[in-house]
Coordinates of C-alpha atoms and ligand atoms in Angstrom, one line a residue:
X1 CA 214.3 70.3 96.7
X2 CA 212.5 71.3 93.3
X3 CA 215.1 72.8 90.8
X4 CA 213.3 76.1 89.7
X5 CA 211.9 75.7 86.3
X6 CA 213.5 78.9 84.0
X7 CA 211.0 81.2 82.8
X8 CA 210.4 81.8 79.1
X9 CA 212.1 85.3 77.7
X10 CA 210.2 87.7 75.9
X11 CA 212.2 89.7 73.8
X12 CA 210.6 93.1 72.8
X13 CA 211.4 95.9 70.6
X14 CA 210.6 99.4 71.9
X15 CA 210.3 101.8 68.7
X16 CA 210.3 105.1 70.5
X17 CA 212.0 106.1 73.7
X18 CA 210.4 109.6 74.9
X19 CA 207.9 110.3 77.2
X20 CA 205.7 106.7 76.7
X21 CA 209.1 104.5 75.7
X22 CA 210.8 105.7 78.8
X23 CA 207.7 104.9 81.0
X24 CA 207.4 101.5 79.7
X25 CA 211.3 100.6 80.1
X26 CA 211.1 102.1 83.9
X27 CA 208.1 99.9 84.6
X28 CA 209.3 97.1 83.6
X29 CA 212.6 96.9 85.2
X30 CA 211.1 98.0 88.3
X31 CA 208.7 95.0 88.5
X32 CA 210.0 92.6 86.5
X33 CA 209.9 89.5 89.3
X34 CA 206.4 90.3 89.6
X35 CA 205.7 90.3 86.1
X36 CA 207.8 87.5 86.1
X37 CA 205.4 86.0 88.5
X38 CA 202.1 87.0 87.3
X39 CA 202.7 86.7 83.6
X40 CA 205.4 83.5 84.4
X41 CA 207.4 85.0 81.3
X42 CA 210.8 87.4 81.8
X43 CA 210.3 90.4 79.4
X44 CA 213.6 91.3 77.7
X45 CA 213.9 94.6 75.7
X46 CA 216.3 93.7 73.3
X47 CA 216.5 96.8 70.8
X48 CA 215.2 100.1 71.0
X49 CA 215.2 102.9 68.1
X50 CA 215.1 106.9 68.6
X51 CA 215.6 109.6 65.9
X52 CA 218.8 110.9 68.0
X53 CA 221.2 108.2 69.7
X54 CA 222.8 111.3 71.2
X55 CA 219.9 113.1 72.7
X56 CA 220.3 112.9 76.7
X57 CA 217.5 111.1 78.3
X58 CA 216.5 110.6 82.0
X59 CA 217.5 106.9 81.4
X60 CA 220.7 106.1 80.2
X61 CA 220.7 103.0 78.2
X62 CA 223.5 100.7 77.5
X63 CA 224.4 102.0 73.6
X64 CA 224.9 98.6 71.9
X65 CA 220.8 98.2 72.0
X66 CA 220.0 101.5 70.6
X67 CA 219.6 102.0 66.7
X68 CA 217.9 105.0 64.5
X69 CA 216.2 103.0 61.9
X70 CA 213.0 101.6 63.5
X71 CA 212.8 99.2 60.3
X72 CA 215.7 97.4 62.0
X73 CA 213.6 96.8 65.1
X74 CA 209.9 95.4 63.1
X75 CA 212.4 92.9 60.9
X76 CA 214.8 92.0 63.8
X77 CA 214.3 88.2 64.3
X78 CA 214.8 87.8 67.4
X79 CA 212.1 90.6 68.5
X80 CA 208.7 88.8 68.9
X81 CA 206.4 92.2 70.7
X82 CA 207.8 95.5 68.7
X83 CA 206.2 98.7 70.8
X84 CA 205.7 101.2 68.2
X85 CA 205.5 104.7 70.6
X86 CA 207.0 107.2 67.8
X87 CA 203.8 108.5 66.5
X88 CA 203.3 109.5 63.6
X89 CA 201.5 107.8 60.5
X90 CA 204.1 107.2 57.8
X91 CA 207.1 105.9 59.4
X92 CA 205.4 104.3 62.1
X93 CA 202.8 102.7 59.4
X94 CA 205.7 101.1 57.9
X95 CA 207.1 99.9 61.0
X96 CA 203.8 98.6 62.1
X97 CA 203.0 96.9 58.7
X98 CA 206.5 95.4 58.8
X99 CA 206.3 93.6 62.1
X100 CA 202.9 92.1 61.3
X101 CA 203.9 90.7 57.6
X102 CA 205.8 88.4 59.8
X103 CA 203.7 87.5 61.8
X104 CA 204.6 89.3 65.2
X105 CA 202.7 91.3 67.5
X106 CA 202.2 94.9 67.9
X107 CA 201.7 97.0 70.8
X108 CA 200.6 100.7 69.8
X109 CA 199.8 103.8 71.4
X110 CA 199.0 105.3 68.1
X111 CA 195.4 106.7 67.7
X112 CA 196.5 108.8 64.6
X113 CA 198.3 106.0 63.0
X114 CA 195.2 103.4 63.8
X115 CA 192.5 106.1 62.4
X116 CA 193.9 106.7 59.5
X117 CA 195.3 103.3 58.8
X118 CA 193.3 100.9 61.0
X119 CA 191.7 99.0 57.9
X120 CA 194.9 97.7 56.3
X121 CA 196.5 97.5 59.8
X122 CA 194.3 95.1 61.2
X123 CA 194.2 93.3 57.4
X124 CA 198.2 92.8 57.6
X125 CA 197.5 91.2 60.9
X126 CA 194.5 88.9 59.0
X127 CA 197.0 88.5 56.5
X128 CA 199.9 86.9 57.6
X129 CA 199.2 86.1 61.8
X130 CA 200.4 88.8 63.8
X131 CA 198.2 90.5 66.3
X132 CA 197.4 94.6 67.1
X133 CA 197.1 95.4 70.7
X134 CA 196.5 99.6 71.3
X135 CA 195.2 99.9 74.5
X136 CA 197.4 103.3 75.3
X137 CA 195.9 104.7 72.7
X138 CA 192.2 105.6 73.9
X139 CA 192.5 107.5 77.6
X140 CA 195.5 106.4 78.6
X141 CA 195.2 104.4 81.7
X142 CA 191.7 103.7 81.5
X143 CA 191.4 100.3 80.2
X144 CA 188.5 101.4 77.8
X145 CA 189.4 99.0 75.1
X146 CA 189.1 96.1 77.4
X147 CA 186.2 96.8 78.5
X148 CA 184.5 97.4 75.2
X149 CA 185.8 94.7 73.6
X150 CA 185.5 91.8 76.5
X151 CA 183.6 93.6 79.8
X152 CA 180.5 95.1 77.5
X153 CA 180.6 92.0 74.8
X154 CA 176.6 91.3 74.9
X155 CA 176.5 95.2 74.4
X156 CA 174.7 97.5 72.0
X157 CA 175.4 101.0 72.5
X158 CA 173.6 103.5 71.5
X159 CA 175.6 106.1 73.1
X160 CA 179.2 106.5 73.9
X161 CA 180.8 109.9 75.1
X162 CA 183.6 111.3 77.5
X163 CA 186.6 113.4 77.3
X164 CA 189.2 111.5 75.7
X165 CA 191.9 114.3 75.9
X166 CA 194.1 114.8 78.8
X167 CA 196.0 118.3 77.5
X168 CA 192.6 119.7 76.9
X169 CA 190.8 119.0 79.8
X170 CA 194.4 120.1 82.2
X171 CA 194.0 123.6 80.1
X172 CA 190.3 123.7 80.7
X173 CA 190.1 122.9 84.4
X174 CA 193.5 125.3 84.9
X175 CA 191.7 128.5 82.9
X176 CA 188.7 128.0 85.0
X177 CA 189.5 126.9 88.5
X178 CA 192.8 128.9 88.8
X179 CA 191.8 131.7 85.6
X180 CA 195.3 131.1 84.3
X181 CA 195.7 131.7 80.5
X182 CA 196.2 129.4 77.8
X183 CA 199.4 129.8 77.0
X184 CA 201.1 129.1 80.0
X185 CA 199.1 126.1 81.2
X186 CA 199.7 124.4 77.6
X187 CA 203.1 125.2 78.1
X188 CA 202.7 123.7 80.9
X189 CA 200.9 120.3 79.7
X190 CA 203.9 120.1 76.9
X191 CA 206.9 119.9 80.2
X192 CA 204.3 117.2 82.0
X193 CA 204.5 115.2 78.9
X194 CA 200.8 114.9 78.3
X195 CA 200.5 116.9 74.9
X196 CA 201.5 115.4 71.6
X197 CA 204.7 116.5 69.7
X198 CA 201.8 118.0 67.6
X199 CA 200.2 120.1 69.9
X200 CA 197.4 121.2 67.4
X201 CA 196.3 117.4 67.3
X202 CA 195.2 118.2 71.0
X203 CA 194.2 121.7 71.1
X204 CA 192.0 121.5 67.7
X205 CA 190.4 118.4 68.6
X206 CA 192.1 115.6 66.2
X207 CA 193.4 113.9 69.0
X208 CA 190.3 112.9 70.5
X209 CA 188.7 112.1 67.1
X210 CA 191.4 110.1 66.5
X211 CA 190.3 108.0 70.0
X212 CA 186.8 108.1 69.2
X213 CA 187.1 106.7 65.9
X214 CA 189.1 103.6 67.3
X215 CA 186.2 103.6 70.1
X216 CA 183.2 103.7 67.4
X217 CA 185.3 100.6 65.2
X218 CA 185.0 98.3 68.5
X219 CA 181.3 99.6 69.3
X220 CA 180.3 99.3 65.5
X221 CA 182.8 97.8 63.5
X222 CA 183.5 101.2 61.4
X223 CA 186.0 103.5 60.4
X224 CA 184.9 106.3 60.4
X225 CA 187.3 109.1 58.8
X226 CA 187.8 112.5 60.5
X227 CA 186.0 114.1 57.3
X228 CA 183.3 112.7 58.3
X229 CA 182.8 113.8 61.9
X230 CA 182.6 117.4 63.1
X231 CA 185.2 118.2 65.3
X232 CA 186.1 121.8 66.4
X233 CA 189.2 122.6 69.2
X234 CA 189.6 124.8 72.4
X235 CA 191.2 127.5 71.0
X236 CA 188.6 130.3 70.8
X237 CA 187.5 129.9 74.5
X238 CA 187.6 132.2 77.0
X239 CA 187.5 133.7 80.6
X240 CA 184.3 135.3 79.5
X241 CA 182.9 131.9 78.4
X242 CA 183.8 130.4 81.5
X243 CA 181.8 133.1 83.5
X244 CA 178.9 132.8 81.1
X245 CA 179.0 128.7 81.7
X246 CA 179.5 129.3 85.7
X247 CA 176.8 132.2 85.8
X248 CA 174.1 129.1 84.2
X249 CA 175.8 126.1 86.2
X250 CA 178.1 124.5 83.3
X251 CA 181.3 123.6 83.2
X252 CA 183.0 123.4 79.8
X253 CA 184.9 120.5 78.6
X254 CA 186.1 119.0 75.0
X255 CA 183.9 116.0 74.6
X256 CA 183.7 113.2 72.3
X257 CA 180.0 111.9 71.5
X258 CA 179.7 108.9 69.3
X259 CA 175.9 108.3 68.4
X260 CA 174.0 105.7 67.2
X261 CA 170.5 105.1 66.2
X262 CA 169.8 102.0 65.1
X263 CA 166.4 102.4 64.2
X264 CA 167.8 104.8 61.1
X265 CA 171.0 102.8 61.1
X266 CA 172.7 105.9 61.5
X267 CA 176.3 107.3 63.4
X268 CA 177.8 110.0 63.8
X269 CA 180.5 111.2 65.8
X270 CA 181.3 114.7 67.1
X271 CA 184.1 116.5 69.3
X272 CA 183.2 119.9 70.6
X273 CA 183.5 122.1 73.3
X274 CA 180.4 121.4 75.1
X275 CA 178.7 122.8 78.4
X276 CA 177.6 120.0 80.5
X277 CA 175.8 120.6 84.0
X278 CA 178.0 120.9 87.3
X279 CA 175.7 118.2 88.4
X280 CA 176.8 115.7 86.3
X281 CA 180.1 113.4 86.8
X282 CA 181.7 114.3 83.8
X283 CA 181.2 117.9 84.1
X284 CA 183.9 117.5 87.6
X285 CA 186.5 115.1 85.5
X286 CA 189.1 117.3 86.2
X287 CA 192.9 117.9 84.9
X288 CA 194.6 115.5 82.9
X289 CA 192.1 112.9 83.5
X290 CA 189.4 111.5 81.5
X291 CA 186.4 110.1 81.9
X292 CA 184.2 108.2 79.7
X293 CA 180.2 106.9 79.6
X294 CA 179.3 104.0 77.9
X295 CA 176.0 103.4 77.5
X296 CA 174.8 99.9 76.4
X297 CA 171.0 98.1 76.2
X298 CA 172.2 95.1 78.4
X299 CA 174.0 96.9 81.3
X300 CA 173.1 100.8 81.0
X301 CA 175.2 103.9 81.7
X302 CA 178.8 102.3 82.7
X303 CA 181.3 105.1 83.9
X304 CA 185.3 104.9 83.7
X305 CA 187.7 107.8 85.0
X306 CA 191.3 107.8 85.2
X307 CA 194.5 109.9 84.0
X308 CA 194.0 110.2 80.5
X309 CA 198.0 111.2 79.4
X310 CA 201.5 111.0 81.0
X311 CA 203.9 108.8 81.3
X312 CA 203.1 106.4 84.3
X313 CA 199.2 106.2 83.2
X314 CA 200.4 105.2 79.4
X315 CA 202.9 103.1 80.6
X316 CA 200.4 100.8 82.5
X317 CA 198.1 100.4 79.4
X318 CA 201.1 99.2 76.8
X319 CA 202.0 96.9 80.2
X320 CA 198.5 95.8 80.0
X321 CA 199.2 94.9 75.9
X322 CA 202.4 93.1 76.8
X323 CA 200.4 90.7 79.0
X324 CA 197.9 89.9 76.1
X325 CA 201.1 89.3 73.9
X326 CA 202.2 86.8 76.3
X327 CA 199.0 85.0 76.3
X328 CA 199.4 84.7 72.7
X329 CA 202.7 83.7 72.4
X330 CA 201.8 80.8 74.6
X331 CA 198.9 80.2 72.7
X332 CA 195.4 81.9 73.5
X333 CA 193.8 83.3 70.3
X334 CA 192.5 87.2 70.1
X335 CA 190.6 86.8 67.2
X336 CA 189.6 90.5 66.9
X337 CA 193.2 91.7 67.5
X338 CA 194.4 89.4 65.0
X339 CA 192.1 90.9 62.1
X340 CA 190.4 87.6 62.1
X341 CA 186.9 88.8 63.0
X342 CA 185.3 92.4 63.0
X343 CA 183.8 93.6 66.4
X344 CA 180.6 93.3 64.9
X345 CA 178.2 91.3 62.5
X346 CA 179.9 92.0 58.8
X347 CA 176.1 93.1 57.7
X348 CA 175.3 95.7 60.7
X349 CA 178.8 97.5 59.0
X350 CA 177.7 97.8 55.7
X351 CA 174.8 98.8 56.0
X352 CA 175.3 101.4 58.7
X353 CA 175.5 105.0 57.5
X354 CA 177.1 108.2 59.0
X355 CA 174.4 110.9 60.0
X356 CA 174.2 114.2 57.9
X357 CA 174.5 117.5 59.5
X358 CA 170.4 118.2 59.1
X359 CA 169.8 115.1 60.9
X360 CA 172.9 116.3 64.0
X361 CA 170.4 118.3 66.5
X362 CA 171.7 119.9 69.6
X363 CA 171.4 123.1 71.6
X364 CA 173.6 125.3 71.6
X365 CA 175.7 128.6 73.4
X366 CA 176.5 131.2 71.0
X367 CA 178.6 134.3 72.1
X368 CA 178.8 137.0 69.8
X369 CA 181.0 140.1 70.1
X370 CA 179.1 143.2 68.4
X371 CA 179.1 146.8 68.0
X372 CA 177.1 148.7 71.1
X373 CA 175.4 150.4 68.6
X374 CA 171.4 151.2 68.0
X375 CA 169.5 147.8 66.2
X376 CA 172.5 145.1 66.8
X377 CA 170.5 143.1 68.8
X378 CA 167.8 143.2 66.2
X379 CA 170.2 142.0 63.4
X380 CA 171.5 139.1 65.5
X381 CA 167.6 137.7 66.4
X382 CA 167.1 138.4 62.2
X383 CA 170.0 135.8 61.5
X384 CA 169.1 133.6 63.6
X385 CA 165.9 133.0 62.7
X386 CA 166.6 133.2 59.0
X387 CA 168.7 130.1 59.6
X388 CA 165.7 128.5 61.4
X389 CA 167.2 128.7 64.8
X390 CA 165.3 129.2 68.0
X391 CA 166.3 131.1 70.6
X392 CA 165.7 129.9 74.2
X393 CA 167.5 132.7 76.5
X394 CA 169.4 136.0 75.7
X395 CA 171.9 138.0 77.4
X396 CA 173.9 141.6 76.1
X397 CA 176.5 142.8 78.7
X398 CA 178.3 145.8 77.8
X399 CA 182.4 146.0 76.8
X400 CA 184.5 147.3 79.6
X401 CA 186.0 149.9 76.9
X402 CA 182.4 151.6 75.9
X403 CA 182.6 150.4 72.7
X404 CA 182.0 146.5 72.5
X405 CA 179.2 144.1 74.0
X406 CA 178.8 140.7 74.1
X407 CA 175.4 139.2 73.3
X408 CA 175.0 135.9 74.9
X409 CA 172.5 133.2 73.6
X410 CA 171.2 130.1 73.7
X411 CA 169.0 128.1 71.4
X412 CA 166.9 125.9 71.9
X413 CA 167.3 122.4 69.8
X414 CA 168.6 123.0 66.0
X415 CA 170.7 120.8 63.3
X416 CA 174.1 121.2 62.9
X417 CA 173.6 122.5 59.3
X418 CA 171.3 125.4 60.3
X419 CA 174.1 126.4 63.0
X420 CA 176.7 126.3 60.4
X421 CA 174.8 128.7 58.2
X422 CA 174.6 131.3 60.8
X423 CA 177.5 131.3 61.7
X424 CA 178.6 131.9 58.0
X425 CA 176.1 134.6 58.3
X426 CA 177.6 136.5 61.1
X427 CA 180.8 136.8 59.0
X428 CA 179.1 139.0 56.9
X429 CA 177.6 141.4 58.9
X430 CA 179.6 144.3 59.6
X431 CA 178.2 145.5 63.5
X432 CA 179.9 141.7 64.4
X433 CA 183.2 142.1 65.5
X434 CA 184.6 138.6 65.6
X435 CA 183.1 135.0 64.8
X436 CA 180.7 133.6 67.2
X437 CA 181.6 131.4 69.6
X438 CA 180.1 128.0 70.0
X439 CA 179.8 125.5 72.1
X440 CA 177.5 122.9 72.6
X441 CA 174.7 122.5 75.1
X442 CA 175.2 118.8 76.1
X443 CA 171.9 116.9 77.8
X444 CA 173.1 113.0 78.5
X445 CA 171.1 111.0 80.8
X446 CA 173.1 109.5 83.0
Ligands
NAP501 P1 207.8 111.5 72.4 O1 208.1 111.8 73.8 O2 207.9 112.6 71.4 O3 208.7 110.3 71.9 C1 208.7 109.8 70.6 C2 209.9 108.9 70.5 O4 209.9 108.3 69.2 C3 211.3 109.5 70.7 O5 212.1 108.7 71.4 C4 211.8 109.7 69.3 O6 213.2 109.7 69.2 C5 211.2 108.5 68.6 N1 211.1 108.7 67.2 C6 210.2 109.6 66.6 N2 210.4 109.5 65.2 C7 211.3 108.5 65.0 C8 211.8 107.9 63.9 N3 211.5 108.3 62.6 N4 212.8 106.9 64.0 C9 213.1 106.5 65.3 N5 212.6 107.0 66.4 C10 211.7 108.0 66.3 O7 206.3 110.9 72.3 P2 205.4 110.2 73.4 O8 204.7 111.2 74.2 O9 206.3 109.2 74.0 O10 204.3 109.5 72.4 C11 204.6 108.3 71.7 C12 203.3 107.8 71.1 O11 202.4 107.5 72.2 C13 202.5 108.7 70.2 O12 201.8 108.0 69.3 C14 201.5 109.4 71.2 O13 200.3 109.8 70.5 C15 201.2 108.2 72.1 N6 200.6 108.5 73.4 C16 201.3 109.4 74.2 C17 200.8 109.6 75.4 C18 201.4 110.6 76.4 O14 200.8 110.9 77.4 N7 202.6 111.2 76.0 C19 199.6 109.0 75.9 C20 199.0 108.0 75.0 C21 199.5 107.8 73.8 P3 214.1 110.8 69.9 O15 213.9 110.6 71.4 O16 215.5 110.5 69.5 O17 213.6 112.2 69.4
HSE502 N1 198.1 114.1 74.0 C1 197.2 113.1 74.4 C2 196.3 113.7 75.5 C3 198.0 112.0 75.0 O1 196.6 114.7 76.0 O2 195.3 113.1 75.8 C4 197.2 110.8 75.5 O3 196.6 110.1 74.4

């Protein structure tokens, strides 16, 4: 008989024990002999750090591996993967940066730590070896970066767009389907583990900028900074919208549009509330998951859905990582994930430019709360075509109360910059009772 060869061990440092750092630790014990089997490595985790050694957690790990500095984990030795699942861009930046000066690899599930500090991240790795591997941190479980970066490769794309935040779209489906309010179903989201410890991040949009600029880097080989996209939150929506949307055959959803024209050399990227027609897929991408389009000049539309946040859908992306860090460790190169080459040619990056906001055009939905007063209609059609934009349909329903009424429109196809101006506009006009409400009119072809 053959004496069974032993298997290498892989000793991994988790930075991070909550809602992702638990996941990952459960999943891996669970199927470690086929891990074991697939990956023909035995993953060891070795150290883990928290902020609080004495917080109770739903797994109860043997003390001697916990420690609060996650400094100690990055510089440990012995540790060849750290898993940096704090979040957070200062202390995690540090941590990050640490492990790759010496040459190890990173798994992340950061978006705000890689759009912020992508450049000099993925320039430590250049630097002195180590690798960057974040595929948690665009749509959770969907392997999104995979694909761009190896399934798409003799790709173009012109157009990439989806909804890239679970919380969001769990609120959205819940206030329209069931009418529940906001409150309660983001309260809600934060006991599922989906929202961030930041729940502004989701709710005012960051959060998906965050993933689309990591997405628009490996489509164009750009960072592009959250100053320079437009990116507006869920927060002002409301049962009245979602009549409005249902009444003209929308659904509304927080989407992510990263555009390119390469005739102009020109990107931009935007996250908005946008009204997309029942009849597309997107539009019935419901609850926490996501669901993005990529569309390229060799293959065309491609479509990818899955849970977009939570533990078990996370979990399986930084598991995907870990089998990438493997491969390296016994060898294979990742020449993008080790800084060594940008996902695109060095001169399409330089010379590509963001978009202004004249040059953003899209239709839009305004709802504007007003006086029910003689001429108000009048003043509203006066501001909006002062600013230039075109109106393509117009509603006015009266307040329940008598006093109110809500004058409903939508415009026909207008920049971003003219929209802005109105809007500033109806600020100052005393029969409007509250700022408009916006959202996008989105037309994709797919
Ligand atoms: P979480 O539940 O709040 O867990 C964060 C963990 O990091 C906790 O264990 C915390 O320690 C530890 N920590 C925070 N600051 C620390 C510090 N300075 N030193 C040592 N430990 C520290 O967060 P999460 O939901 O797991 O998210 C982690 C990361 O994954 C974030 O970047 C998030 O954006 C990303 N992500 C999350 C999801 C999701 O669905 N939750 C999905 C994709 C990506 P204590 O436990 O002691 O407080
Ligand atoms: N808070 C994020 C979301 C977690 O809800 O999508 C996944 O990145």
């Amino acid at each position: 008989m053959k004496a069974s060869k032993s298997k290498p061990t892989v000793n991994i440092g988790l930075c991070g024990f909550g809602v992702v750092g638990q996941g990952v630790w459960r999943h891996l014990k669970e199927k470690s002999e086929v891990f074991e089997k697939k990956l023909g490595s035995l993953f060891k985790i070795s150290r883990v750090a928290v902020r609080d050694m004495a917080k109770e957690r739903e797994i109860d790990l043997d003390p001697s591996l916990l420690c609060e500095d996650p400094l100690e984990v990055a510089n440990d030795p012995e540790i060849q993967i750290v898993c940096e699942l704090m979040g957070g861009t200062e202390i995690a930046r540090e941590v990050v940066l640490a492990a790759l000066s010496k040459g190890k690899i990173v798994v992340t599930a950061n978006k705000a730590l890689l759009c912020f500090h992508g450049k000099e991240i993925f320039e430590a790795a250049r630097k002195h070896g180590g690798h960057i591997f974040f595929e948690a941190s665009v749509a959770g479980g969907i392997p999104i970066i995979k694909a761009l970066r190896e399934g798409l490769i003799a790709n173009r794309f012109s157009l990439i767009y989806g909804i890239l935040n679970g919380t969001c779209n769990f609120i959205l489906t819940h206030m329209e389907k069931e009418g529940q309010s906001y409150e309660v179903i983001l309260d809600e989201a934060k006991r599922l583990g989906y929202a961030e410890a930041d729940e502004a991040l989701d709710v005012d949009g960051w959060d998906s900028a965050h993933k689309a600029s990591i997405l628009a880097f490996l489509a164009h080989g750009k960072w592009v900074s959250t100053d320079e996209m437009l990116v507006e939150g869920i927060r002002e929506i409301t049962q009245e919208d979602f009549a409005y949307a249902n009444k003209f055959g929308y659904s509304i959803k927080l989407l992510a549009v990263i555009t390119r024209d390469f005739e102009t050399d020109r990107l931009f990227i935007n996250v908005q509330p946008t009204l997309i027609s029942r009849r597309k897929v997107l539009a019935n991408v419901d609850e926490v998951y996501n669901g993005i389009c990529v569309c390229g000049d060799v293959v065309g539309t491609t479509f990818y859905m899955g849970e977009g946040a939570g533990q078990n859908a996370t979990a399986s992306a930084v598991i995907a990582d870990l089998a990438d860090a493997v491969s390296v460790l016994n060898g294979s190169k990742h020449p993008l994930f080790s800084g060594e080459i940008s996902p695109v040619e060095p001169n399409e990056e330089n010379s590509l430019k963001v978009s202004t906001l004249g040059e953003v055009m899209s239709k839009y939905y305004i709802r504007v709360a007003v006086m029910d007063i003689p001429g108000v209609l009048a003043k509203v059609a006066t501001i909006l075509s002062n600013n230039g934009v075109s109106i393509a349909s117009v509603l006015q329903q009266e307040g329940t109360d008598g006093t109110g009424a809500s004058i409903v429109l939508t415009t026909h196809k207008t920049s971003e910059e003219a929209i802005q101006k109105m809007v500033k506009d109806f600020e100052t006009t005393d029969s409007v009772l509250s700022p408009p409400v916006l959202l996008k009119i989105g037309e994709f072809e797919d």
